[in-house]
PDB file of C-alpha atoms and ligand atoms in Angstrom:
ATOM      1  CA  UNK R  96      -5.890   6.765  20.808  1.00 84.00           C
ATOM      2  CA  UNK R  97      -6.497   7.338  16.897  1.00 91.00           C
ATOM      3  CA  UNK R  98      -3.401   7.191  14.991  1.00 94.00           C
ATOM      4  CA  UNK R  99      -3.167  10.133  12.716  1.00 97.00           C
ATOM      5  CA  UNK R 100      -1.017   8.607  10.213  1.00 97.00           C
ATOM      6  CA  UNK R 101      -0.563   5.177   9.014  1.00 97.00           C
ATOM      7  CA  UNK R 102       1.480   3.486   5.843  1.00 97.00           C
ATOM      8  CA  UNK R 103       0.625   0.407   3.600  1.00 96.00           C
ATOM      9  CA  UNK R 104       3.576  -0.424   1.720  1.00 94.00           C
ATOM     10  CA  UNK R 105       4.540   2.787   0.272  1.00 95.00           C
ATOM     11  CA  UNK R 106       2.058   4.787   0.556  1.00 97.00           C
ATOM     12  CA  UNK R 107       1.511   7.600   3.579  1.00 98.00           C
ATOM     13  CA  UNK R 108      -2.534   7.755   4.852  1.00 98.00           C
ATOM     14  CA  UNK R 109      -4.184  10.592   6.946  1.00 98.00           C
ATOM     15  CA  UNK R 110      -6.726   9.880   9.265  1.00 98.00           C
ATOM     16  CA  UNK R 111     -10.127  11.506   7.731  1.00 98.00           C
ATOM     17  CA  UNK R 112     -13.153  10.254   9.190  1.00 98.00           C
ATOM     18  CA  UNK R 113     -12.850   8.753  12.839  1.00 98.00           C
ATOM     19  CA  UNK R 114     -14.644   5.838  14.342  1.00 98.00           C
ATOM     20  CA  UNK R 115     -17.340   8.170  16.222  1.00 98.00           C
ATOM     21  CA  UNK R 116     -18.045   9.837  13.141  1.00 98.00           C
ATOM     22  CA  UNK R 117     -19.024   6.933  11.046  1.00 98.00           C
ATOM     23  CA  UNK R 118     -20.721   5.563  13.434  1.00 98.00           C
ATOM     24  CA  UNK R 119     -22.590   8.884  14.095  1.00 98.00           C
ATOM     25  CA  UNK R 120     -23.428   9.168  10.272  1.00 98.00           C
ATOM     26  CA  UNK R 121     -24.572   5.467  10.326  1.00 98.00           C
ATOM     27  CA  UNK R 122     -27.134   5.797  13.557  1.00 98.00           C
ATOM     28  CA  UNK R 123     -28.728   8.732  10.942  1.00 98.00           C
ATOM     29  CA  UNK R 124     -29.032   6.443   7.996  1.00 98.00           C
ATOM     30  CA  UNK R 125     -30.382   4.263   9.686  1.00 98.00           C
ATOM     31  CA  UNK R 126     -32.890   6.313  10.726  1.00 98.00           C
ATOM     32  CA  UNK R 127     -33.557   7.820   7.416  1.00 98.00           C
ATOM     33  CA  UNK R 128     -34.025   3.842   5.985  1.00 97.00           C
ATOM     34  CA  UNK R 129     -36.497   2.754   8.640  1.00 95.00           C
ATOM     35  CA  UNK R 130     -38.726   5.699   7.545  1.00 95.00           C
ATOM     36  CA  UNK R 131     -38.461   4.766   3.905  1.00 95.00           C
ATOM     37  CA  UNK R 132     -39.365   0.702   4.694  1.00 95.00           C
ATOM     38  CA  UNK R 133     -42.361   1.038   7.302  1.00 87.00           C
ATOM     39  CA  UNK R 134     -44.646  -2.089   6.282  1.00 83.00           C
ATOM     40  CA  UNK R 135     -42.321  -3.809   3.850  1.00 86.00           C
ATOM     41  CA  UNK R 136     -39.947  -6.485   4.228  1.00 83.00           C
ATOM     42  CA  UNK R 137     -36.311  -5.703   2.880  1.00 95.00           C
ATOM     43  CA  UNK R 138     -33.801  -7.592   1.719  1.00 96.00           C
ATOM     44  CA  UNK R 139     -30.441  -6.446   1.685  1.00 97.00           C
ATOM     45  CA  UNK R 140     -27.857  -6.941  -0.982  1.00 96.00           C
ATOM     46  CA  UNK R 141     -24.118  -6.237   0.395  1.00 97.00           C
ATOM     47  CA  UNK R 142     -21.200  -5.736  -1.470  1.00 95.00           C
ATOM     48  CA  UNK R 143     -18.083  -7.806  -0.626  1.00 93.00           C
ATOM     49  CA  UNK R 144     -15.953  -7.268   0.307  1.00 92.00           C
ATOM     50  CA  UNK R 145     -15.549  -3.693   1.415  1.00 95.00           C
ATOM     51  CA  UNK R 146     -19.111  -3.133   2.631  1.00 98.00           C
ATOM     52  CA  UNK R 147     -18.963  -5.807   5.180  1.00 97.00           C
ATOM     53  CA  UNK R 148     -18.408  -3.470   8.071  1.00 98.00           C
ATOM     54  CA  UNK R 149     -20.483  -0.841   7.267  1.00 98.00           C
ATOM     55  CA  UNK R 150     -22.914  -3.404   6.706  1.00 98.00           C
ATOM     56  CA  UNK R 151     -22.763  -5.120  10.122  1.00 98.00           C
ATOM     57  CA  UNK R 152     -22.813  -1.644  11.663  1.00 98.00           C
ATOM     58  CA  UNK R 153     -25.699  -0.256  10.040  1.00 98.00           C
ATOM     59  CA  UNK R 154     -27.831  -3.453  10.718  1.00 98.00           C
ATOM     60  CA  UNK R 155     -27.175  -3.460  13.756  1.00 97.00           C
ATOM     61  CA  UNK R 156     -29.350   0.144  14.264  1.00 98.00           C
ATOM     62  CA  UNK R 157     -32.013  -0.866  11.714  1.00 96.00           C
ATOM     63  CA  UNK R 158     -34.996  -1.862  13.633  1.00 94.00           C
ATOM     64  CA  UNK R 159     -37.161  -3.239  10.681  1.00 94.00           C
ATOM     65  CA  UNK R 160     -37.083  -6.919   9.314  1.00 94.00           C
ATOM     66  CA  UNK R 161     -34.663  -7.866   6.897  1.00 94.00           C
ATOM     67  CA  UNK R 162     -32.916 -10.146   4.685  1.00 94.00           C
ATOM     68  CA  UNK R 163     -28.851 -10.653   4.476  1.00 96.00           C
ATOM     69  CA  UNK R 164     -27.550 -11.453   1.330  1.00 95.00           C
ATOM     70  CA  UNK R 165     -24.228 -10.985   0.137  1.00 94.00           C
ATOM     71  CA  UNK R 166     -23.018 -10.570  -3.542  1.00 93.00           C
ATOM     72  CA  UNK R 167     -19.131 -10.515  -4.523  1.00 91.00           C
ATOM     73  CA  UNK R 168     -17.643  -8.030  -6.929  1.00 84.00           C
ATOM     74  CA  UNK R 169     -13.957  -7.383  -7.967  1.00 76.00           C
ATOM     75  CA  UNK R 170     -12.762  -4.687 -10.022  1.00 72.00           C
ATOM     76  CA  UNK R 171     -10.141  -2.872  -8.395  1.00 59.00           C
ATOM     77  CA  UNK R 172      -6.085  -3.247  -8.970  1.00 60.00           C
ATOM     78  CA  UNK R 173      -4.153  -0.641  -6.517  1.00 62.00           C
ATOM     79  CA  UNK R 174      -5.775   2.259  -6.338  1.00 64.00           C
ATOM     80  CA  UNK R 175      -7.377   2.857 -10.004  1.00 65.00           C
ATOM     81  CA  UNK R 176     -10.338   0.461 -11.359  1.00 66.00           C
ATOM     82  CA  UNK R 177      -9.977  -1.891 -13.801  1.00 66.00           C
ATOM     83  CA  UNK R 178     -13.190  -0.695 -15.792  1.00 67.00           C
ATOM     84  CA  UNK R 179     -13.967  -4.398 -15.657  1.00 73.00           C
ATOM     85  CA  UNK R 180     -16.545  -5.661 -12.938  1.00 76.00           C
ATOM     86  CA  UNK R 181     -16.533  -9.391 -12.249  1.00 73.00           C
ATOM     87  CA  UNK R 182     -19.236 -11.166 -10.462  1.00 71.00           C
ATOM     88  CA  UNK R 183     -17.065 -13.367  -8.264  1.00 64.00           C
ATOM     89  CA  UNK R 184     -20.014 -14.629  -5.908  1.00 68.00           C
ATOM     90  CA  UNK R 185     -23.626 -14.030  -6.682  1.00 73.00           C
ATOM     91  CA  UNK R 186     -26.932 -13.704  -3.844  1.00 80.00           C
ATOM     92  CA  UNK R 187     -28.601 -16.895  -3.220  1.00 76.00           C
ATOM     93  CA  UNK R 188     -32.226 -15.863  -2.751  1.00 80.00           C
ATOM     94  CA  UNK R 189     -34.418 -15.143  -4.787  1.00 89.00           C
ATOM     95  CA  UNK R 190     -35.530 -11.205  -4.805  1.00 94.00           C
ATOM     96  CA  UNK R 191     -38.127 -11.462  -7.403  1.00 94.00           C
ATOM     97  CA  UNK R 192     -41.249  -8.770  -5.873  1.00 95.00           C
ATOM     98  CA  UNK R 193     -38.778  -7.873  -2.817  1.00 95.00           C
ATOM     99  CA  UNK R 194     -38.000  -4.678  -2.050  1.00 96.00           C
ATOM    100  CA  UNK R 195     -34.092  -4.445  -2.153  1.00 97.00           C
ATOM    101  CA  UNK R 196     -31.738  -2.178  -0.344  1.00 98.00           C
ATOM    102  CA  UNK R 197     -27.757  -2.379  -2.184  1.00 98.00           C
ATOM    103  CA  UNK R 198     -25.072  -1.718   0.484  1.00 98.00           C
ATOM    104  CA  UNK R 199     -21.964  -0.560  -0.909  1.00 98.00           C
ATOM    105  CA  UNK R 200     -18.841   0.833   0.875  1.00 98.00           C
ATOM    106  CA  UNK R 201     -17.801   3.511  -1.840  1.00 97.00           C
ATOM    107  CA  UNK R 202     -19.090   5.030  -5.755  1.00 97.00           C
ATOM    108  CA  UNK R 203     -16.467   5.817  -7.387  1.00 95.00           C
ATOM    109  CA  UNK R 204     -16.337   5.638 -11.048  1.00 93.00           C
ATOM    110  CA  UNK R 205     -20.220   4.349 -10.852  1.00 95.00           C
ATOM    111  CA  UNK R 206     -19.778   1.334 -13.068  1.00 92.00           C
ATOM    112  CA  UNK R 207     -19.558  -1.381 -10.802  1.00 92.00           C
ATOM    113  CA  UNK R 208     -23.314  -0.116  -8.986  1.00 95.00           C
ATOM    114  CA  UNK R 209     -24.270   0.369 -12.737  1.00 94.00           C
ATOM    115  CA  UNK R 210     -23.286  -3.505 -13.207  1.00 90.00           C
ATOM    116  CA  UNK R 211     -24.759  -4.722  -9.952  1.00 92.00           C
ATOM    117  CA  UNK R 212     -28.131  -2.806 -10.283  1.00 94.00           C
ATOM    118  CA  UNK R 213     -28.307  -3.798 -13.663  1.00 92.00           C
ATOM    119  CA  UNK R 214     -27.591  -7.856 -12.523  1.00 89.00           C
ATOM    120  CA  UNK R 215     -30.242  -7.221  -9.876  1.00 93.00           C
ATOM    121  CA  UNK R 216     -32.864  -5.271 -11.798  1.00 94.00           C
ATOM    122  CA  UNK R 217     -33.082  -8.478 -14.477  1.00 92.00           C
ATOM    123  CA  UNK R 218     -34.434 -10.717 -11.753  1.00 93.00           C
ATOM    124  CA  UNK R 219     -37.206  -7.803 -11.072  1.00 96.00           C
ATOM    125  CA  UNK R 220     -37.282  -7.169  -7.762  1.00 96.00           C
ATOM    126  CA  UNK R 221     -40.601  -4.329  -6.177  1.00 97.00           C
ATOM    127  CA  UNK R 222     -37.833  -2.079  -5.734  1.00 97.00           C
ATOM    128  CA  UNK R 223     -33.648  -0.973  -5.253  1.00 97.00           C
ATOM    129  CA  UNK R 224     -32.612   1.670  -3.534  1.00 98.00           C
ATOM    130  CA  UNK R 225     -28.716   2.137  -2.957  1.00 98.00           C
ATOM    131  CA  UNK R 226     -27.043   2.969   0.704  1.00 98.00           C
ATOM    132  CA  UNK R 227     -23.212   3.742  -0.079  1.00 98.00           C
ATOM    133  CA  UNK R 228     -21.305   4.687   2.834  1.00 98.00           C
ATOM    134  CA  UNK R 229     -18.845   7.107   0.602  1.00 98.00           C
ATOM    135  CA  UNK R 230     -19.440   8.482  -2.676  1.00 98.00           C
ATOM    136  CA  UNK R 231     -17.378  10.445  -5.067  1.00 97.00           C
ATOM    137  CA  UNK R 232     -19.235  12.243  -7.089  1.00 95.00           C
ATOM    138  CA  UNK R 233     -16.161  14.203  -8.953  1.00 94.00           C
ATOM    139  CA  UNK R 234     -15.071  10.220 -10.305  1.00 90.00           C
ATOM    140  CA  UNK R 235     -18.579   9.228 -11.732  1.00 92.00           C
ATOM    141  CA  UNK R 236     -18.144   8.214 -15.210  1.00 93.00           C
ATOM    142  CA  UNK R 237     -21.679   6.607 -15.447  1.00 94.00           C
ATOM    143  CA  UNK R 238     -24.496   8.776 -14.077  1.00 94.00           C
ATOM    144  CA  UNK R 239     -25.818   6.355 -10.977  1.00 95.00           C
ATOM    145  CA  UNK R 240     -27.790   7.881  -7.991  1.00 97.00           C
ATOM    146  CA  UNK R 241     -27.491   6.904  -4.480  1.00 98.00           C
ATOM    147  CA  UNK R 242     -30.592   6.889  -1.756  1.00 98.00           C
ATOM    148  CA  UNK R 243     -29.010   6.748   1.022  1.00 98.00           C
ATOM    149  CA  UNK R 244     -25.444   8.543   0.822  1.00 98.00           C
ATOM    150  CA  UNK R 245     -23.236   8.102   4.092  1.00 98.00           C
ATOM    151  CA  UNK R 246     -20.628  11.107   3.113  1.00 98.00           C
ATOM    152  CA  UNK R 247     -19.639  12.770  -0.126  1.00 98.00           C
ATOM    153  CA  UNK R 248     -15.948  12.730   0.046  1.00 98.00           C
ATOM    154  CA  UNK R 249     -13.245  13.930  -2.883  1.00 97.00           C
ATOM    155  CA  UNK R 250     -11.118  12.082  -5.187  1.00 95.00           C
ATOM    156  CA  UNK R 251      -8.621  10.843  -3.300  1.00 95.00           C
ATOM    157  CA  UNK R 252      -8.030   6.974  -2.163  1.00 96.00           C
ATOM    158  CA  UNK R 253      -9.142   5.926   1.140  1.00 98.00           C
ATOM    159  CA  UNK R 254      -8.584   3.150   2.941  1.00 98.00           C
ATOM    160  CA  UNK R 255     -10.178   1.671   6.295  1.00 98.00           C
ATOM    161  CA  UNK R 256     -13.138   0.257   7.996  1.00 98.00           C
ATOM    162  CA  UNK R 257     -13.937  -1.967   5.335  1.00 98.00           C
ATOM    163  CA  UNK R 258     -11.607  -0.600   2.381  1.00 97.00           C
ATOM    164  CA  UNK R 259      -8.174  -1.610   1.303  1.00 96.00           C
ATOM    165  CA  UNK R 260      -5.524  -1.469  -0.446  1.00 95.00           C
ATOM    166  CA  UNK R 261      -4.448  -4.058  -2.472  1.00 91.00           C
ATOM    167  CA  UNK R 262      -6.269  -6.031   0.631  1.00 93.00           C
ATOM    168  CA  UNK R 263      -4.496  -4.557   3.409  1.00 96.00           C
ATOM    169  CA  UNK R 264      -6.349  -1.708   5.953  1.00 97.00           C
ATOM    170  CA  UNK R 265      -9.574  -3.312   5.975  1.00 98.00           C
ATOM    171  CA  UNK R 266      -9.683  -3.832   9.570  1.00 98.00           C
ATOM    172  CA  UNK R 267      -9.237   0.173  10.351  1.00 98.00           C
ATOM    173  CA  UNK R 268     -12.126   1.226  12.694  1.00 98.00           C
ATOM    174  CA  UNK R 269     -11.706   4.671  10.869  1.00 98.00           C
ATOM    175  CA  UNK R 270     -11.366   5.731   7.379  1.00 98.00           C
ATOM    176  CA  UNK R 271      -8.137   7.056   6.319  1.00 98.00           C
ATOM    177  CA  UNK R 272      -7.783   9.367   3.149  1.00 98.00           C
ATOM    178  CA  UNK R 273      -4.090   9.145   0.660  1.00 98.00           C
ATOM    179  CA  UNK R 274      -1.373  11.600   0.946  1.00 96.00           C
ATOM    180  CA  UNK R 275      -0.749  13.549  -1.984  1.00 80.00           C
TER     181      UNK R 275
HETATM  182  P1  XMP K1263     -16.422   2.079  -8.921  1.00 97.50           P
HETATM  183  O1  XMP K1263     -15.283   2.827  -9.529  1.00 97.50           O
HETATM  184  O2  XMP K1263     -16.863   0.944  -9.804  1.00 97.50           O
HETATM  185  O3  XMP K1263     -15.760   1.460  -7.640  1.00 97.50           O
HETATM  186  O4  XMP K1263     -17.551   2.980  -8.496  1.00 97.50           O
HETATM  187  C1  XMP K1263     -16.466   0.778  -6.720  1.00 97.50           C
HETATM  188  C2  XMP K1263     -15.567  -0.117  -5.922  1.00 97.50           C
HETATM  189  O5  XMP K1263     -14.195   0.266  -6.045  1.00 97.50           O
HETATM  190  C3  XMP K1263     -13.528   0.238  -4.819  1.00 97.50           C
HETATM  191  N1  XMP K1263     -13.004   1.610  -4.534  1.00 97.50           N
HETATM  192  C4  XMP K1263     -12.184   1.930  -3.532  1.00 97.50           C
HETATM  193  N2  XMP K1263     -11.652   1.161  -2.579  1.00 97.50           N
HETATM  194  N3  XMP K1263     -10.623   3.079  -1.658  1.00 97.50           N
HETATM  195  C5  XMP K1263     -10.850   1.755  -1.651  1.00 97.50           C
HETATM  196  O6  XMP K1263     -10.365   1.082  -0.752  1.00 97.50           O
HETATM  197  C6  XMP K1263     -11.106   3.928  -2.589  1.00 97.50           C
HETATM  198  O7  XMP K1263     -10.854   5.141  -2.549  1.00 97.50           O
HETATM  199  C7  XMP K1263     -11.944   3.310  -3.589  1.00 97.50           C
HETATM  200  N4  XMP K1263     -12.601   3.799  -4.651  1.00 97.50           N
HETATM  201  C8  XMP K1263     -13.246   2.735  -5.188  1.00 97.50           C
HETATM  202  C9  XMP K1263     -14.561  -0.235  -3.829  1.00 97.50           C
HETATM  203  O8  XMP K1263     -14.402  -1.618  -3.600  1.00 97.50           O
HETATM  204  C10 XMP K1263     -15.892  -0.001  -4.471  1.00 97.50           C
HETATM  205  O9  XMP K1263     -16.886  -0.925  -4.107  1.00 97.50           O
HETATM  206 MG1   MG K1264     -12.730  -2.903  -2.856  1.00 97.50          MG
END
């Protein structure tokens, strides 16, 4: 059974997308990729450490060659960004003429996709497009656009399937949204 509630330290969560949702929403992005990547090879570009779930679940319906690479960003203290975006592990292959596809768990504030396309544009790949599982579009302080958007959620902090706070909730097979 889903629990409706659960705590991390303090602080009270709601349940807010379930497990068949996401996984629902991820069978149709995947479907929406494959049509945009008929003919070309992809290599994709995931986000540590919050996108690795979403990641392994969404490549798991793509049915088109790919790529794995994984790049490692940290910016986040609590709930509220830093503003700061440190590249704590960067991709090992080279994506020079490659057609890339970012996977990040959530846009928030924008700036750390502005960082990482901006990292990944200067080794001038064919082509970036970004997949985000969440986005918040009421937080972006950078204008950024996202191909592929899973859901468009509101400013609140969520934790789960992939996302955590202060490291904890990760491991949530649904996504669970702060009480107020
Ligand atoms: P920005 O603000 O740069 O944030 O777009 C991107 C990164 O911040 C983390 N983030 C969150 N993590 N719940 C989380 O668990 C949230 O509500 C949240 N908002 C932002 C996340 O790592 C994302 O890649
Ligand atoms: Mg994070």
């Amino acid at each position: 059974m889903t629990k409706q509630e659960i705590s991390i330290g303090e602080r009270v969560f709601r349940i807010y997308l379930d497990e068949s949702q996401i996984q629902a929403r991820i069978r149709e992005l995947a479907a929406e990729i494959q049509e945009q990547y008929t003919n070309t090879e992809l290599v994709i570009v995931s986000v540590l450490n919050g996108a690795f779930m979403f990641t392994a679940d969404l490549l798991r319906k793509l049915d088109i060659p790919c790529n794995l690479n994984f790049i490692r960003v940290s910016s986040y203290s609590g709930t509220e960004t830093t503003g700061q975006v440190k590249t704590v592990m960067g991709i090992g292959d080279n994506i020079a003429g490659k057609h890339v596809l970012l996977i990040e768990d959530i846009v928030d504030t924008g700036i750390t996709l502005k960082e990482l396309l901006r990292q990944l544009e200067a080794e001038q790949p064919a082509s970036i497009r970004v997949c985000a599982l969440l986005v918040k579009p009421e937080k972006h302080q950078v204008p950024v656009h996202v191909h592929f958007p899973g859901f468009v959620i509101p400013d609140a902090f969520v934790v789960g399937y992939g996302l955590d706070l202060d490291g904890q909730g990760r491991n949530l097979p649904h996504i669970y949204q702060l009480k107020s």
